Short mmCIF file of C-alpha atoms in Angstrom, two decimals:
data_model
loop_
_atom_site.label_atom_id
_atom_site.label_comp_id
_atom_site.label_asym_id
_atom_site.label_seq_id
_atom_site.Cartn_x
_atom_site.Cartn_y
_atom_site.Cartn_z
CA UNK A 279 -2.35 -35.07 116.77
CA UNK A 280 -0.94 -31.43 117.56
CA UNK A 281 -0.99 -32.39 121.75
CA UNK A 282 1.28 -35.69 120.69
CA UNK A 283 3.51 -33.81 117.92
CA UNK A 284 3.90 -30.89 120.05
CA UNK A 285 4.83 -32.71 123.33
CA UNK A 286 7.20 -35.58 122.06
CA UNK A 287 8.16 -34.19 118.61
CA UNK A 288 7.99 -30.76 117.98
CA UNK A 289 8.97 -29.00 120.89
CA UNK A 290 12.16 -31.09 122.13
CA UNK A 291 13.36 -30.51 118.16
CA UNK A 292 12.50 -26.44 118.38
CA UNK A 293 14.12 -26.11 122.16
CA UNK A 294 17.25 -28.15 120.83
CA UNK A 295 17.55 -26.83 117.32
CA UNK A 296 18.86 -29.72 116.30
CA UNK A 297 19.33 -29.44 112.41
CA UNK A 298 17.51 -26.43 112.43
CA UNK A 299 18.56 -22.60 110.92
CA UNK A 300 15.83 -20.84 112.16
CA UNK A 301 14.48 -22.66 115.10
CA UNK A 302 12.52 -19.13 116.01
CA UNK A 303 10.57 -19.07 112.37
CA UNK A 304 9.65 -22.41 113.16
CA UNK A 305 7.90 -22.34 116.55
CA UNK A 306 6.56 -18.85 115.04
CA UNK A 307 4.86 -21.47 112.26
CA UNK A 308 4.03 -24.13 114.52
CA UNK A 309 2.68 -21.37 117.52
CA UNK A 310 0.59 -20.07 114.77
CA UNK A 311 -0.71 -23.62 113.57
CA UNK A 312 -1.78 -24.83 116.82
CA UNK A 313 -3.85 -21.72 117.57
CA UNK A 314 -5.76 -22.57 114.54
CA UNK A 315 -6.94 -24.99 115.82
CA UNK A 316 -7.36 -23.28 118.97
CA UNK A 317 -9.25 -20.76 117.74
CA UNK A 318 -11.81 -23.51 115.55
CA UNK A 319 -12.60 -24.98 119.26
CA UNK A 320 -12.98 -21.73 120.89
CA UNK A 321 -15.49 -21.25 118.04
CA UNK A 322 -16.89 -24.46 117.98
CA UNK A 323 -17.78 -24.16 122.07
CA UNK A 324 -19.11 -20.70 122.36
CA UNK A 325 -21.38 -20.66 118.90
CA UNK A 326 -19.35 -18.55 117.17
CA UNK A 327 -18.58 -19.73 113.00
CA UNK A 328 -16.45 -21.93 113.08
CA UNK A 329 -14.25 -22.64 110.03
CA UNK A 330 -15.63 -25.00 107.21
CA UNK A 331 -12.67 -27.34 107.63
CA UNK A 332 -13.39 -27.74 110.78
CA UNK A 333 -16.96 -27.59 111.25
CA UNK A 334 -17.08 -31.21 109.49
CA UNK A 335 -14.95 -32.61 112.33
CA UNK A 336 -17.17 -31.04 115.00
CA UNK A 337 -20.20 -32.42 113.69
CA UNK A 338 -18.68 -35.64 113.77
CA UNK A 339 -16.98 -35.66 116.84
CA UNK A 340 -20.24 -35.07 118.29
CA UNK A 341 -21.76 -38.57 116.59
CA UNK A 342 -20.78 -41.10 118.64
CA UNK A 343 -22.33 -43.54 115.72
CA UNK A 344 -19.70 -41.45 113.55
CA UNK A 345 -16.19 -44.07 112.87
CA UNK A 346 -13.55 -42.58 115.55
CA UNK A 347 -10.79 -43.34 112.77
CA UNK A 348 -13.09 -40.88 109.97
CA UNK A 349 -13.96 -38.75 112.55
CA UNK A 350 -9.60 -38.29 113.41
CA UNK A 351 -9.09 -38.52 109.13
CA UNK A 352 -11.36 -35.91 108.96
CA UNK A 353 -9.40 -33.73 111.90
CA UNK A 354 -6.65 -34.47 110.54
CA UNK A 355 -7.27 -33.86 106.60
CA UNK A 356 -8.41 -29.95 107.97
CA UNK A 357 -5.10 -29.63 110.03
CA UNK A 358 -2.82 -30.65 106.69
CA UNK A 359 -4.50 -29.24 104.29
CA UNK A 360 -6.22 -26.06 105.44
CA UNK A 361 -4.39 -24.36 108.55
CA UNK A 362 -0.58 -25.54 107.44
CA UNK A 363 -0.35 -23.59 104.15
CA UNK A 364 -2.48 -20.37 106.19
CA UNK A 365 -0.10 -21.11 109.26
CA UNK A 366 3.12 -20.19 106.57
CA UNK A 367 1.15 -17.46 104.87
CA UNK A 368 0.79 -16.25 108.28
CA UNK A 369 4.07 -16.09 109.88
CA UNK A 370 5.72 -14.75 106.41
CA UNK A 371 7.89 -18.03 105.87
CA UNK A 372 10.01 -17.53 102.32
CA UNK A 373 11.53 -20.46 100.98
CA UNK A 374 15.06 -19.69 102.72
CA UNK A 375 12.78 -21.41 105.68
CA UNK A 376 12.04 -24.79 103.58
CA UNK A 377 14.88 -26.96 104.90
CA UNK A 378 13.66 -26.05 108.36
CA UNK A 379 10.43 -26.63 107.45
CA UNK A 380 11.10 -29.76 105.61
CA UNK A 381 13.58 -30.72 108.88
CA UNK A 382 10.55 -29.92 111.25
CA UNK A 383 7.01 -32.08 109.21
CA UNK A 384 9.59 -34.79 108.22
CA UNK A 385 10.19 -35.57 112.46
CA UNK A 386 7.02 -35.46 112.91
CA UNK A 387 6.65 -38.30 109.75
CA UNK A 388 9.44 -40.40 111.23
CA UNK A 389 7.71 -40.72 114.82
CA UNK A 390 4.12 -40.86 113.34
CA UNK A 391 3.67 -44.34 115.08
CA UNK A 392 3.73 -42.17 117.99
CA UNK A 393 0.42 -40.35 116.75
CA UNK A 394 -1.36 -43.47 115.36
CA UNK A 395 -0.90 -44.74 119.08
CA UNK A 396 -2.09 -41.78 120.77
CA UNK A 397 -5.48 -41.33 118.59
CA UNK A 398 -6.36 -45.50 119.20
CA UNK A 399 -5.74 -44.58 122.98
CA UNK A 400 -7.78 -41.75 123.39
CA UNK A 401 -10.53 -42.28 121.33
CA UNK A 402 -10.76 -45.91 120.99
CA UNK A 403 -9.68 -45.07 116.87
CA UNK A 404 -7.01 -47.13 114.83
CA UNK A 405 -5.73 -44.87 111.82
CA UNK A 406 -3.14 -47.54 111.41
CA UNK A 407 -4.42 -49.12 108.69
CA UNK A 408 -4.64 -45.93 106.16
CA UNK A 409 -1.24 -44.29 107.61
CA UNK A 410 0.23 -47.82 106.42
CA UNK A 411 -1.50 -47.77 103.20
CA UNK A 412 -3.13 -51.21 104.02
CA UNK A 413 -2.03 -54.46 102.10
CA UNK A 414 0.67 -52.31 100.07
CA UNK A 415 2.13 -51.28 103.35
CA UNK A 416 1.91 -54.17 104.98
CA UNK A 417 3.19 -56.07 101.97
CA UNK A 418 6.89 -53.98 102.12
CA UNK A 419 6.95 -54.49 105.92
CA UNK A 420 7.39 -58.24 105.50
CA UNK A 421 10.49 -57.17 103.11
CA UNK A 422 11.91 -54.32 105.07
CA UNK A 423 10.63 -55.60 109.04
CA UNK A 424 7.87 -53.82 111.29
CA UNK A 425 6.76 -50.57 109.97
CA UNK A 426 9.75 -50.11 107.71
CA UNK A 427 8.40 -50.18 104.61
CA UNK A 428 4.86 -48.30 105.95
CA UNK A 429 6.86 -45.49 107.31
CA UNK A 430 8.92 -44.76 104.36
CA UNK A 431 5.48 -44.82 102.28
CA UNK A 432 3.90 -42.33 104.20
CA UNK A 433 7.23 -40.38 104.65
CA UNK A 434 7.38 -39.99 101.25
CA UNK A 435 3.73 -38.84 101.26
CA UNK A 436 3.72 -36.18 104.06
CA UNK A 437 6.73 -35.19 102.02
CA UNK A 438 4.92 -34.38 98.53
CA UNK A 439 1.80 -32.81 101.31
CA UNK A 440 4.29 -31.09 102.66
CA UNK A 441 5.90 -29.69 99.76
CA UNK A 442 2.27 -28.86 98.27
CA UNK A 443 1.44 -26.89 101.59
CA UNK A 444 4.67 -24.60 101.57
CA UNK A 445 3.52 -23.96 97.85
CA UNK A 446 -0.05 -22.95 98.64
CA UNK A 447 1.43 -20.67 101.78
CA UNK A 448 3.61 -19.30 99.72
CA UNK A 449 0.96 -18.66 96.95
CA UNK A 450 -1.22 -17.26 99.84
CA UNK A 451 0.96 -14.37 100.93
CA UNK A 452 1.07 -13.21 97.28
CA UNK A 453 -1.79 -11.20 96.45
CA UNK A 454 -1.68 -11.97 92.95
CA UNK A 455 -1.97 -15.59 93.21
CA UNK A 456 -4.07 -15.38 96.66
CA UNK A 457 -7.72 -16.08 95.20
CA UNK A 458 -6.53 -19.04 92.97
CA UNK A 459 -4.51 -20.82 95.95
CA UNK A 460 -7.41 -20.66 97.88
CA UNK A 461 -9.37 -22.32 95.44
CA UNK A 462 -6.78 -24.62 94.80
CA UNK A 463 -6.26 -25.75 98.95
CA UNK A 464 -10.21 -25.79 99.43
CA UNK A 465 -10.12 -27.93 96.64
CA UNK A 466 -7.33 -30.30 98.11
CA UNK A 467 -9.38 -29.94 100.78
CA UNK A 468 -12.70 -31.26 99.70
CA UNK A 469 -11.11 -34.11 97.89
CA UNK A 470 -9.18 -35.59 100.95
CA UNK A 471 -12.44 -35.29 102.58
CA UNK A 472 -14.63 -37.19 99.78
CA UNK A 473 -12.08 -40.41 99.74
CA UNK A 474 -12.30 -40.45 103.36
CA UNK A 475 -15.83 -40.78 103.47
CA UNK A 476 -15.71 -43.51 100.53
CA UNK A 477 -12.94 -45.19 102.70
CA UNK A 478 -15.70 -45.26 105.62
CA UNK A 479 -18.54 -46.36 103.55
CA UNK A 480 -16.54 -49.37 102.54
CA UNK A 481 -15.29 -49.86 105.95
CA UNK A 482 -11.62 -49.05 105.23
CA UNK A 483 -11.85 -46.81 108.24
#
């Protein structure tokens, strides 16, 4: 997800500043992000702890009778919910940054075919299905055309993710409300991570 967002998405919209205030802040955030991850695989290769969000994904990823699309949910689920609202705590976004914040997840939302693509190419693992919210999806796309409908579904559902993240990041860099946000994103966290395996179980993934 973060080679295909970065490559097509994110960094032709940061180098342009297209619709962006603060095009800086937001490669700070998205510099910040990737090393995350970075840092998790780093972890994960030389024995070092790795983070709980992502020492599910590892564990998976090494299961090759694991589902490809859980094992990506899964990736994915510790990318949106764990290092984004960290990522803002961070770099020290405020919420003068939102709109460019907003402006930035929201490309990455419109083009997400673009990531869905990538993941069944290079692991053999079709995320499709979920990203279009199956039959309800599919359902508005015979209204709207191909991936219409879908995309403004899940548009409108990175959007409230989205939204929830800059919260938590901004709860995060608050010491007062630091221990509770926590709680609150591990939380988010765990959940995410239950209904995927559920959707797996029943073979919805």
């Amino acid at each position: 997800m973060d080679d295909t967002a970065d490559r097509i998405i994110v960094s032709p919209l940061l180098h342009s500043g297209a619709g962006l205030t603060n095009p800086a802040r937001q490669a700070q955030f998205y510099v910040e992000n990737y090393e995350s991850w970075l840092n998790s695989l780093h972890a994960n290769v030389t024995g070092a702890p790795v983070a709980p969000q992502w020492s599910k994904y590892f564990a998976l990823a090494s299961n090759c009778a694991e589902s490809g699309a859980h094992t990506a949910m899964v990736g994915y689920n510790a990318h949106l919910s764990v290092d984004i609202p960290h990522s803002i705590a961070a770099v020290g976004m405020g919420t003068q940054d939102s709109s460019d914040y907003f402006r930035l997840l929201d490309a990455i939302g419109i083009d997400s075919q673009l990531i869905v693509d990538r993941t069944k190419a290079a692991y053999n693992a079709d995320v499709g299905p979920l990203w279009r919210f199956y039959f309800l999806g599919e359902g508005l796309d015979l209204v709207t055309g191909p991936g219409v409908g879908s995309n403004m579904l899940l548009r409108n559902a990175l959007g409230a993710v989205n939204a929830a993240n800059l919260a938590n990041g901004l709860g995060l860099e608050n010491p007062a409300t630091r221990d509770v946000t926590n709680t609150g994103i591990n939380a988010m966290w765990g959940a995410v991570d239950s209904a995927l395996a559920i959707l797996t179980q029943v073979h919805g993934l």
